[in-house]
PDB file of C-alpha atoms in Angstrom:
ATOM      1  CA  ALA H   1      -3.349  -5.381 -12.186  1.00  0.00           C
ATOM      2  CA  GLN H   2      -5.594  -2.440 -12.802  1.00  0.00           C
ATOM      3  CA  SER H   3      -4.015   0.978 -13.152  1.00  0.00           C
ATOM      4  CA  VAL H   4      -5.092   4.517 -13.885  1.00  0.00           C
ATOM      5  CA  SER H   5      -2.828   6.984 -15.611  1.00  0.00           C
ATOM      6  CA  GLN H   6      -3.263  10.741 -15.568  1.00  0.00           C
ATOM      7  CA  HIS H   7      -0.922  12.241 -18.118  1.00  0.00           C
ATOM      8  CA  ASN H   8      -0.410  15.673 -16.689  1.00  0.00           C
ATOM      9  CA  HIS H   9       0.688  16.180 -13.102  1.00  0.00           C
ATOM     10  CA  HIS H  10       0.593  19.984 -13.273  1.00  0.00           C
ATOM     11  CA  VAL H  11      -1.361  22.224 -15.632  1.00  0.00           C
ATOM     12  CA  ILE H  12      -1.273  26.006 -15.662  1.00  0.00           C
ATOM     13  CA  LEU H  13      -3.891  27.951 -17.608  1.00  0.00           C
ATOM     14  CA  SER H  14      -5.178  31.461 -17.892  1.00  0.00           C
ATOM     15  CA  GLU H  15      -8.840  32.222 -17.245  1.00  0.00           C
ATOM     16  CA  ALA H  16     -11.108  31.499 -20.239  1.00  0.00           C
ATOM     17  CA  ALA H  17      -8.683  28.918 -21.658  1.00  0.00           C
ATOM     18  CA  SER H  18     -10.020  25.492 -22.530  1.00  0.00           C
ATOM     19  CA  LEU H  19      -9.117  22.517 -20.394  1.00  0.00           C
ATOM     20  CA  GLU H  20      -8.616  18.864 -21.197  1.00  0.00           C
ATOM     21  CA  LEU H  21      -7.178  16.456 -18.637  1.00  0.00           C
ATOM     22  CA  GLY H  22      -6.283  12.992 -19.809  1.00  0.00           C
ATOM     23  CA  CYS H  23      -7.128   9.758 -18.043  1.00  0.00           C
ATOM     24  CA  ASN H  24      -6.388   6.235 -19.276  1.00  0.00           C
ATOM     25  CA  TYR H  25      -6.966   2.993 -17.476  1.00  0.00           C
ATOM     26  CA  SER H  26      -5.993  -0.601 -17.888  1.00  0.00           C
ATOM     27  CA  TYR H  27      -8.780  -3.085 -17.173  1.00  0.00           C
ATOM     28  CA  GLY H  28     -10.493  -5.418 -19.555  1.00  0.00           C
ATOM     29  CA  GLY H  29     -13.849  -5.781 -17.817  1.00  0.00           C
ATOM     30  CA  THR H  30     -16.817  -3.552 -17.143  1.00  0.00           C
ATOM     31  CA  VAL H  31     -15.851  -0.361 -15.382  1.00  0.00           C
ATOM     32  CA  ASN H  32     -17.463   2.674 -13.858  1.00  0.00           C
ATOM     33  CA  LEU H  33     -15.570   5.929 -14.261  1.00  0.00           C
ATOM     34  CA  PHE H  34     -15.306   8.969 -12.029  1.00  0.00           C
ATOM     35  CA  TRP H  35     -13.685  12.332 -11.786  1.00  0.00           C
ATOM     36  CA  TYR H  36     -13.221  13.794  -8.323  1.00  0.00           C
ATOM     37  CA  VAL H  37     -12.015  17.293  -7.495  1.00  0.00           C
ATOM     38  CA  GLN H  38     -10.279  18.558  -4.381  1.00  0.00           C
ATOM     39  CA  TYR H  39     -10.333  22.339  -3.960  1.00  0.00           C
ATOM     40  CA  PRO H  40      -7.699  23.880  -1.686  1.00  0.00           C
ATOM     41  CA  GLY H  41      -8.485  23.042   1.928  1.00  0.00           C
ATOM     42  CA  GLN H  42     -11.524  20.961   1.050  1.00  0.00           C
ATOM     43  CA  HIS H  43     -12.272  17.277   0.773  1.00  0.00           C
ATOM     44  CA  LEU H  44     -12.668  15.159  -2.344  1.00  0.00           C
ATOM     45  CA  GLN H  45     -15.898  15.905  -4.152  1.00  0.00           C
ATOM     46  CA  LEU H  46     -17.555  14.068  -6.987  1.00  0.00           C
ATOM     47  CA  LEU H  47     -17.362  16.018 -10.245  1.00  0.00           C
ATOM     48  CA  LEU H  48     -19.022  13.518 -12.572  1.00  0.00           C
ATOM     49  CA  LYS H  49     -19.426   9.817 -13.193  1.00  0.00           C
ATOM     50  CA  TYR H  50     -20.100   7.366 -15.993  1.00  0.00           C
ATOM     51  CA  PHE H  51     -21.866   4.084 -15.451  1.00  0.00           C
ATOM     52  CA  SER H  52     -23.472   3.326 -18.804  1.00  0.00           C
ATOM     53  CA  GLY H  53     -25.351   4.929 -21.693  1.00  0.00           C
ATOM     54  CA  ASP H  54     -24.286   8.151 -23.394  1.00  0.00           C
ATOM     55  CA  PRO H  55     -20.464   8.216 -23.279  1.00  0.00           C
ATOM     56  CA  LEU H  56     -20.484  11.998 -22.975  1.00  0.00           C
ATOM     57  CA  VAL H  57     -21.369  12.880 -19.406  1.00  0.00           C
ATOM     58  CA  LYS H  58     -21.904  16.274 -17.894  1.00  0.00           C
ATOM     59  CA  GLY H  59     -20.973  17.135 -14.353  1.00  0.00           C
ATOM     60  CA  ILE H  60     -21.109  20.099 -12.038  1.00  0.00           C
ATOM     61  CA  LYS H  61     -19.629  23.522 -12.770  1.00  0.00           C
ATOM     62  CA  GLY H  62     -19.611  23.091 -16.559  1.00  0.00           C
ATOM     63  CA  PHE H  63     -17.317  20.064 -16.654  1.00  0.00           C
ATOM     64  CA  GLU H  64     -17.849  17.145 -18.991  1.00  0.00           C
ATOM     65  CA  ALA H  65     -16.046  13.917 -19.766  1.00  0.00           C
ATOM     66  CA  GLU H  66     -16.097  11.488 -22.656  1.00  0.00           C
ATOM     67  CA  PHE H  67     -15.692   7.748 -22.295  1.00  0.00           C
ATOM     68  CA  ILE H  68     -13.937   6.213 -25.286  1.00  0.00           C
ATOM     69  CA  LYS H  69     -14.014   2.490 -24.711  1.00  0.00           C
ATOM     70  CA  SER H  70     -11.649   1.614 -27.559  1.00  0.00           C
ATOM     71  CA  LYS H  71      -8.996   3.909 -26.112  1.00  0.00           C
ATOM     72  CA  PHE H  72      -9.649   3.062 -22.447  1.00  0.00           C
ATOM     73  CA  SER H  73      -9.907   6.774 -21.855  1.00  0.00           C
ATOM     74  CA  PHE H  74     -12.118   9.118 -19.846  1.00  0.00           C
ATOM     75  CA  ASN H  75     -10.833  12.631 -20.471  1.00  0.00           C
ATOM     76  CA  LEU H  76     -12.182  15.615 -18.571  1.00  0.00           C
ATOM     77  CA  ARG H  77     -12.973  18.855 -20.414  1.00  0.00           C
ATOM     78  CA  LYS H  78     -14.170  22.340 -19.754  1.00  0.00           C
ATOM     79  CA  PRO H  79     -14.456  24.919 -22.548  1.00  0.00           C
ATOM     80  CA  SER H  80     -13.565  27.948 -20.421  1.00  0.00           C
ATOM     81  CA  VAL H  81     -11.894  27.684 -17.016  1.00  0.00           C
ATOM     82  CA  GLN H  82     -12.221  30.118 -14.155  1.00  0.00           C
ATOM     83  CA  TRP H  83      -9.856  31.011 -11.337  1.00  0.00           C
ATOM     84  CA  SER H  84     -12.173  29.073  -8.995  1.00  0.00           C
ATOM     85  CA  ASP H  85     -11.357  25.854 -10.908  1.00  0.00           C
ATOM     86  CA  THR H  86      -7.908  25.842  -9.322  1.00  0.00           C
ATOM     87  CA  ALA H  87      -7.822  22.435  -7.648  1.00  0.00           C
ATOM     88  CA  GLU H  88      -6.482  18.920  -7.884  1.00  0.00           C
ATOM     89  CA  TYR H  89      -8.402  16.551 -10.139  1.00  0.00           C
ATOM     90  CA  PHE H  90      -8.451  12.784  -9.721  1.00  0.00           C
ATOM     91  CA  CYS H  91      -9.641  10.204 -12.201  1.00  0.00           C
ATOM     92  CA  ALA H  92     -10.874   6.913 -10.679  1.00  0.00           C
ATOM     93  CA  VAL H  93     -11.986   3.622 -12.128  1.00  0.00           C
ATOM     94  CA  GLY H  94     -14.423   1.398 -10.288  1.00  0.00           C
ATOM     95  CA  SER H  95     -15.006  -2.303 -10.758  1.00  0.00           C
ATOM     96  CA  GLY H  96     -16.577  -5.186  -8.959  1.00  0.00           C
ATOM     97  CA  GLY H  97     -19.839  -5.405  -7.071  1.00  0.00           C
ATOM     98  CA  TYR H  98     -19.105  -2.544  -4.669  1.00  0.00           C
ATOM     99  CA  ASN H  99     -17.210  -0.419  -7.182  1.00  0.00           C
ATOM    100  CA  LYS H 100     -13.722  -0.727  -5.738  1.00  0.00           C
ATOM    101  CA  LEU H 101     -11.927   2.423  -6.895  1.00  0.00           C
ATOM    102  CA  ILE H 102      -8.436   2.727  -8.299  1.00  0.00           C
ATOM    103  CA  PHE H 103      -7.298   6.341  -8.465  1.00  0.00           C
ATOM    104  CA  GLY H 104      -4.849   8.101 -10.722  1.00  0.00           C
ATOM    105  CA  ALA H 105      -2.079  10.203  -9.207  1.00  0.00           C
ATOM    106  CA  GLY H 106      -4.022  13.432  -9.779  1.00  0.00           C
ATOM    107  CA  THR H 107      -3.520  16.558 -11.858  1.00  0.00           C
ATOM    108  CA  ARG H 108      -2.950  19.830 -10.108  1.00  0.00           C
ATOM    109  CA  LEU H 109      -4.588  22.682 -12.065  1.00  0.00           C
ATOM    110  CA  ALA H 110      -3.689  26.313 -11.462  1.00  0.00           C
ATOM    111  CA  VAL H 111      -5.779  28.962 -13.214  1.00  0.00           C
ATOM    112  CA  HIS H 112      -4.346  32.452 -13.337  1.00  0.00           C
ATOM    113  CA  PRO H 113      -6.669  35.471 -13.578  1.00  0.00           C
TER     114      PRO H 113
ATOM    115  CA  GLU U   1     -27.806  15.619   4.394  1.00  0.00           C
ATOM    116  CA  ALA U   2     -24.695  15.483   6.569  1.00  0.00           C
ATOM    117  CA  GLY U   3     -21.536  14.241   4.897  1.00  0.00           C
ATOM    118  CA  VAL U   4     -18.944  11.771   6.068  1.00  0.00           C
ATOM    119  CA  ALA U   5     -17.426  12.859   9.367  1.00  0.00           C
ATOM    120  CA  GLN U   6     -13.881  12.066  10.461  1.00  0.00           C
ATOM    121  CA  SER U   7     -11.801  12.846  13.521  1.00  0.00           C
ATOM    122  CA  PRO U   8      -9.295  13.962  14.398  1.00  0.00           C
ATOM    123  CA  ARG U   9      -8.403  16.203  11.476  1.00  0.00           C
ATOM    124  CA  TYR U  10      -4.719  16.242  12.317  1.00  0.00           C
ATOM    125  CA  LYS U  11      -2.491  13.981  14.364  1.00  0.00           C
ATOM    126  CA  ILE U  12       1.219  14.071  15.042  1.00  0.00           C
ATOM    127  CA  ILE U  13       2.857  11.085  16.702  1.00  0.00           C
ATOM    128  CA  GLU U  14       6.293   9.588  17.055  1.00  0.00           C
ATOM    129  CA  LYS U  15       7.232   6.355  15.382  1.00  0.00           C
ATOM    130  CA  ARG U  16       6.327   3.200  17.259  1.00  0.00           C
ATOM    131  CA  GLN U  17       3.355   4.957  18.884  1.00  0.00           C
ATOM    132  CA  SER U  18      -0.203   3.923  18.162  1.00  0.00           C
ATOM    133  CA  VAL U  19      -2.988   6.035  16.682  1.00  0.00           C
ATOM    134  CA  ALA U  20      -6.678   5.632  15.912  1.00  0.00           C
ATOM    135  CA  PHE U  21      -8.965   7.391  13.484  1.00  0.00           C
ATOM    136  CA  TRP U  22     -12.731   7.550  13.609  1.00  0.00           C
ATOM    137  CA  CYS U  23     -15.289   7.752  10.806  1.00  0.00           C
ATOM    138  CA  ASN U  24     -19.033   8.259  10.762  1.00  0.00           C
ATOM    139  CA  PRO U  25     -20.528   7.602   7.300  1.00  0.00           C
ATOM    140  CA  ILE U  26     -23.476   9.244   5.642  1.00  0.00           C
ATOM    141  CA  SER U  27     -26.674   7.987   7.236  1.00  0.00           C
ATOM    142  CA  GLY U  28     -27.955   4.861   5.566  1.00  0.00           C
ATOM    143  CA  HIS U  29     -24.771   4.058   3.680  1.00  0.00           C
ATOM    144  CA  ALA U  30     -23.980   0.407   4.241  1.00  0.00           C
ATOM    145  CA  THR U  31     -20.611   0.433   2.486  1.00  0.00           C
ATOM    146  CA  LEU U  32     -17.627   2.123   4.118  1.00  0.00           C
ATOM    147  CA  TYR U  33     -14.072   2.491   2.857  1.00  0.00           C
ATOM    148  CA  TRP U  34     -10.731   3.562   4.324  1.00  0.00           C
ATOM    149  CA  TYR U  35      -8.102   4.988   1.975  1.00  0.00           C
ATOM    150  CA  GLN U  36      -4.508   6.090   2.456  1.00  0.00           C
ATOM    151  CA  GLN U  37      -3.340   9.081   0.414  1.00  0.00           C
ATOM    152  CA  ILE U  38       0.383   9.706   0.426  1.00  0.00           C
ATOM    153  CA  LEU U  39       1.527  13.134  -0.686  1.00  0.00           C
ATOM    154  CA  GLY U  40       1.635  13.380  -4.472  1.00  0.00           C
ATOM    155  CA  GLN U  41      -0.392  10.210  -5.031  1.00  0.00           C
ATOM    156  CA  GLY U  42      -4.027   9.294  -5.438  1.00  0.00           C
ATOM    157  CA  PRO U  43      -5.955   7.592  -2.638  1.00  0.00           C
ATOM    158  CA  LYS U  44      -5.281   3.872  -2.186  1.00  0.00           C
ATOM    159  CA  LEU U  45      -7.942   1.590  -0.757  1.00  0.00           C
ATOM    160  CA  LEU U  46      -6.976  -0.035   2.535  1.00  0.00           C
ATOM    161  CA  ILE U  47     -10.185  -1.761   3.558  1.00  0.00           C
ATOM    162  CA  GLN U  48     -13.832  -1.913   2.569  1.00  0.00           C
ATOM    163  CA  PHE U  49     -16.797  -2.857   4.784  1.00  0.00           C
ATOM    164  CA  GLN U  50     -20.309  -3.847   3.848  1.00  0.00           C
ATOM    165  CA  ASN U  51     -22.331  -3.288   7.023  1.00  0.00           C
ATOM    166  CA  ASN U  52     -20.035  -4.753   9.709  1.00  0.00           C
ATOM    167  CA  GLY U  53     -18.337  -7.314   7.464  1.00  0.00           C
ATOM    168  CA  VAL U  54     -15.027  -6.891   5.624  1.00  0.00           C
ATOM    169  CA  VAL U  55     -15.405  -7.105   1.836  1.00  0.00           C
ATOM    170  CA  ASP U  56     -11.811  -6.340   0.823  1.00  0.00           C
ATOM    171  CA  ASP U  57      -8.729  -5.853   2.983  1.00  0.00           C
ATOM    172  CA  SER U  58      -6.163  -7.113   0.495  1.00  0.00           C
ATOM    173  CA  GLN U  59      -4.092  -3.903   0.697  1.00  0.00           C
ATOM    174  CA  LEU U  60      -4.244  -3.439   4.452  1.00  0.00           C
ATOM    175  CA  PRO U  61      -0.852  -3.991   6.154  1.00  0.00           C
ATOM    176  CA  LYS U  62      -2.311  -6.337   8.697  1.00  0.00           C
ATOM    177  CA  ASP U  63       0.829  -6.553  10.830  1.00  0.00           C
ATOM    178  CA  ARG U  64       0.236  -2.963  11.989  1.00  0.00           C
ATOM    179  CA  PHE U  65      -3.117  -1.758  10.679  1.00  0.00           C
ATOM    180  CA  SER U  66      -6.539  -2.852  11.910  1.00  0.00           C
ATOM    181  CA  ALA U  67     -10.040  -1.634  11.346  1.00  0.00           C
ATOM    182  CA  GLU U  68     -13.456  -2.419  12.682  1.00  0.00           C
ATOM    183  CA  ARG U  69     -17.059  -1.463  12.151  1.00  0.00           C
ATOM    184  CA  LEU U  70     -18.753  -3.225  15.003  1.00  0.00           C
ATOM    185  CA  LYS U  71     -22.326  -2.018  14.653  1.00  0.00           C
ATOM    186  CA  GLY U  72     -22.306  -1.422  10.936  1.00  0.00           C
ATOM    187  CA  VAL U  73     -22.187   2.362  11.273  1.00  0.00           C
ATOM    188  CA  ASP U  74     -19.087   4.077  12.715  1.00  0.00           C
ATOM    189  CA  SER U  75     -15.661   2.707  11.985  1.00  0.00           C
ATOM    190  CA  THR U  76     -12.194   3.026  13.487  1.00  0.00           C
ATOM    191  CA  LEU U  77      -8.834   2.502  11.823  1.00  0.00           C
ATOM    192  CA  LYS U  78      -5.833   1.850  14.042  1.00  0.00           C
ATOM    193  CA  ILE U  79      -2.110   1.816  13.399  1.00  0.00           C
ATOM    194  CA  GLN U  80       0.137   0.105  15.930  1.00  0.00           C
ATOM    195  CA  PRO U  81       3.031   0.677  15.875  1.00  0.00           C
ATOM    196  CA  ALA U  82       3.329   3.562  13.436  1.00  0.00           C
ATOM    197  CA  LYS U  83       6.228   3.902  11.019  1.00  0.00           C
ATOM    198  CA  LEU U  84       7.574   7.006   9.291  1.00  0.00           C
ATOM    199  CA  GLU U  85       6.121   5.830   5.974  1.00  0.00           C
ATOM    200  CA  ASP U  86       2.612   5.879   7.467  1.00  0.00           C
ATOM    201  CA  SER U  87       2.606   9.666   7.208  1.00  0.00           C
ATOM    202  CA  ALA U  88      -0.347  10.340   4.935  1.00  0.00           C
ATOM    203  CA  VAL U  89      -3.937  11.517   4.829  1.00  0.00           C
ATOM    204  CA  TYR U  90      -6.381   8.812   5.854  1.00  0.00           C
ATOM    205  CA  LEU U  91      -9.695   9.158   4.077  1.00  0.00           C
ATOM    206  CA  CYS U  92     -12.977   7.571   4.915  1.00  0.00           C
ATOM    207  CA  ALA U  93     -15.705   7.228   2.314  1.00  0.00           C
ATOM    208  CA  SER U  94     -19.166   5.751   2.244  1.00  0.00           C
ATOM    209  CA  SER U  95     -21.365   4.802  -0.672  1.00  0.00           C
ATOM    210  CA  SER U  96     -24.868   4.163  -1.762  1.00  0.00           C
ATOM    211  CA  LEU U  97     -26.285   2.292  -4.712  1.00  0.00           C
ATOM    212  CA  SER U  98     -27.555   4.799  -7.252  1.00  0.00           C
ATOM    213  CA  GLY U  99     -28.189   4.385 -10.941  1.00  0.00           C
ATOM    214  CA  GLY U 100     -27.040   0.773 -10.826  1.00  0.00           C
ATOM    215  CA  ALA U 101     -23.653   1.323  -9.227  1.00  0.00           C
ATOM    216  CA  TYR U 102     -22.036   2.551  -6.031  1.00  0.00           C
ATOM    217  CA  THR U 103     -20.879   6.169  -5.774  1.00  0.00           C
ATOM    218  CA  GLN U 104     -18.413   7.020  -3.025  1.00  0.00           C
ATOM    219  CA  TYR U 105     -18.540  10.190  -0.944  1.00  0.00           C
ATOM    220  CA  PHE U 106     -15.471  11.220   0.999  1.00  0.00           C
ATOM    221  CA  GLY U 107     -14.866  12.766   4.369  1.00  0.00           C
ATOM    222  CA  PRO U 108     -12.301  15.517   5.058  1.00  0.00           C
ATOM    223  CA  GLY U 109      -9.595  13.070   6.045  1.00  0.00           C
ATOM    224  CA  THR U 110      -7.129  12.833   8.922  1.00  0.00           C
ATOM    225  CA  ARG U 111      -3.626  14.092   8.224  1.00  0.00           C
ATOM    226  CA  LEU U 112      -1.144  11.903  10.101  1.00  0.00           C
ATOM    227  CA  THR U 113       2.451  12.935  10.617  1.00  0.00           C
ATOM    228  CA  VAL U 114       4.824  10.361  12.067  1.00  0.00           C
ATOM    229  CA  LEU U 115       8.068  11.795  13.408  1.00  0.00           C
TER     230      LEU U 115
END
């Protein structure tokens, strides 16, 4: 069965620190990859997505992610975090005709000023 | 463009009662999804519709959960009877085909507490 693993459940950083959140998946076929973010009190929002092409994708708010097919990974990065990046981040893998999503358990990021 | 709408936002019921949630997808989105998100976990797909037909309901506990999308737009998810373990946030999402694949957009969710 497909699964998505997010390595860190809680991450605490100071402003201006660099961020990397890990995401690995298990699925042998063609996948589409997503990162969603949930800010406190808000609903899930799309941060970025990878369907095909350049494995380095850029999303909103300065986030980027790199798809490494050989490692089944899709790690999220940001060179310098801000307090407003405090949120929960979910990695999701889509497959099949309608892109059925399997989500990771999420990583809760707290950024201290 | 309006997002996915859901109601109610919060619901508290006692076990063995029934409850229903409503979702209105983004206009023009033919695909609609219901997810269950238990505290500390990622969302888990319960059921997926394409227009008014069910595409995938393999993870829907059919003995107590039901969902419909009669006219291919709004959808309702019902739980009857509810159990304590049904306490969760129920998310609705809809999607459109863009760039060769479907991208899902989520509503605010309904937080259900079963006492």
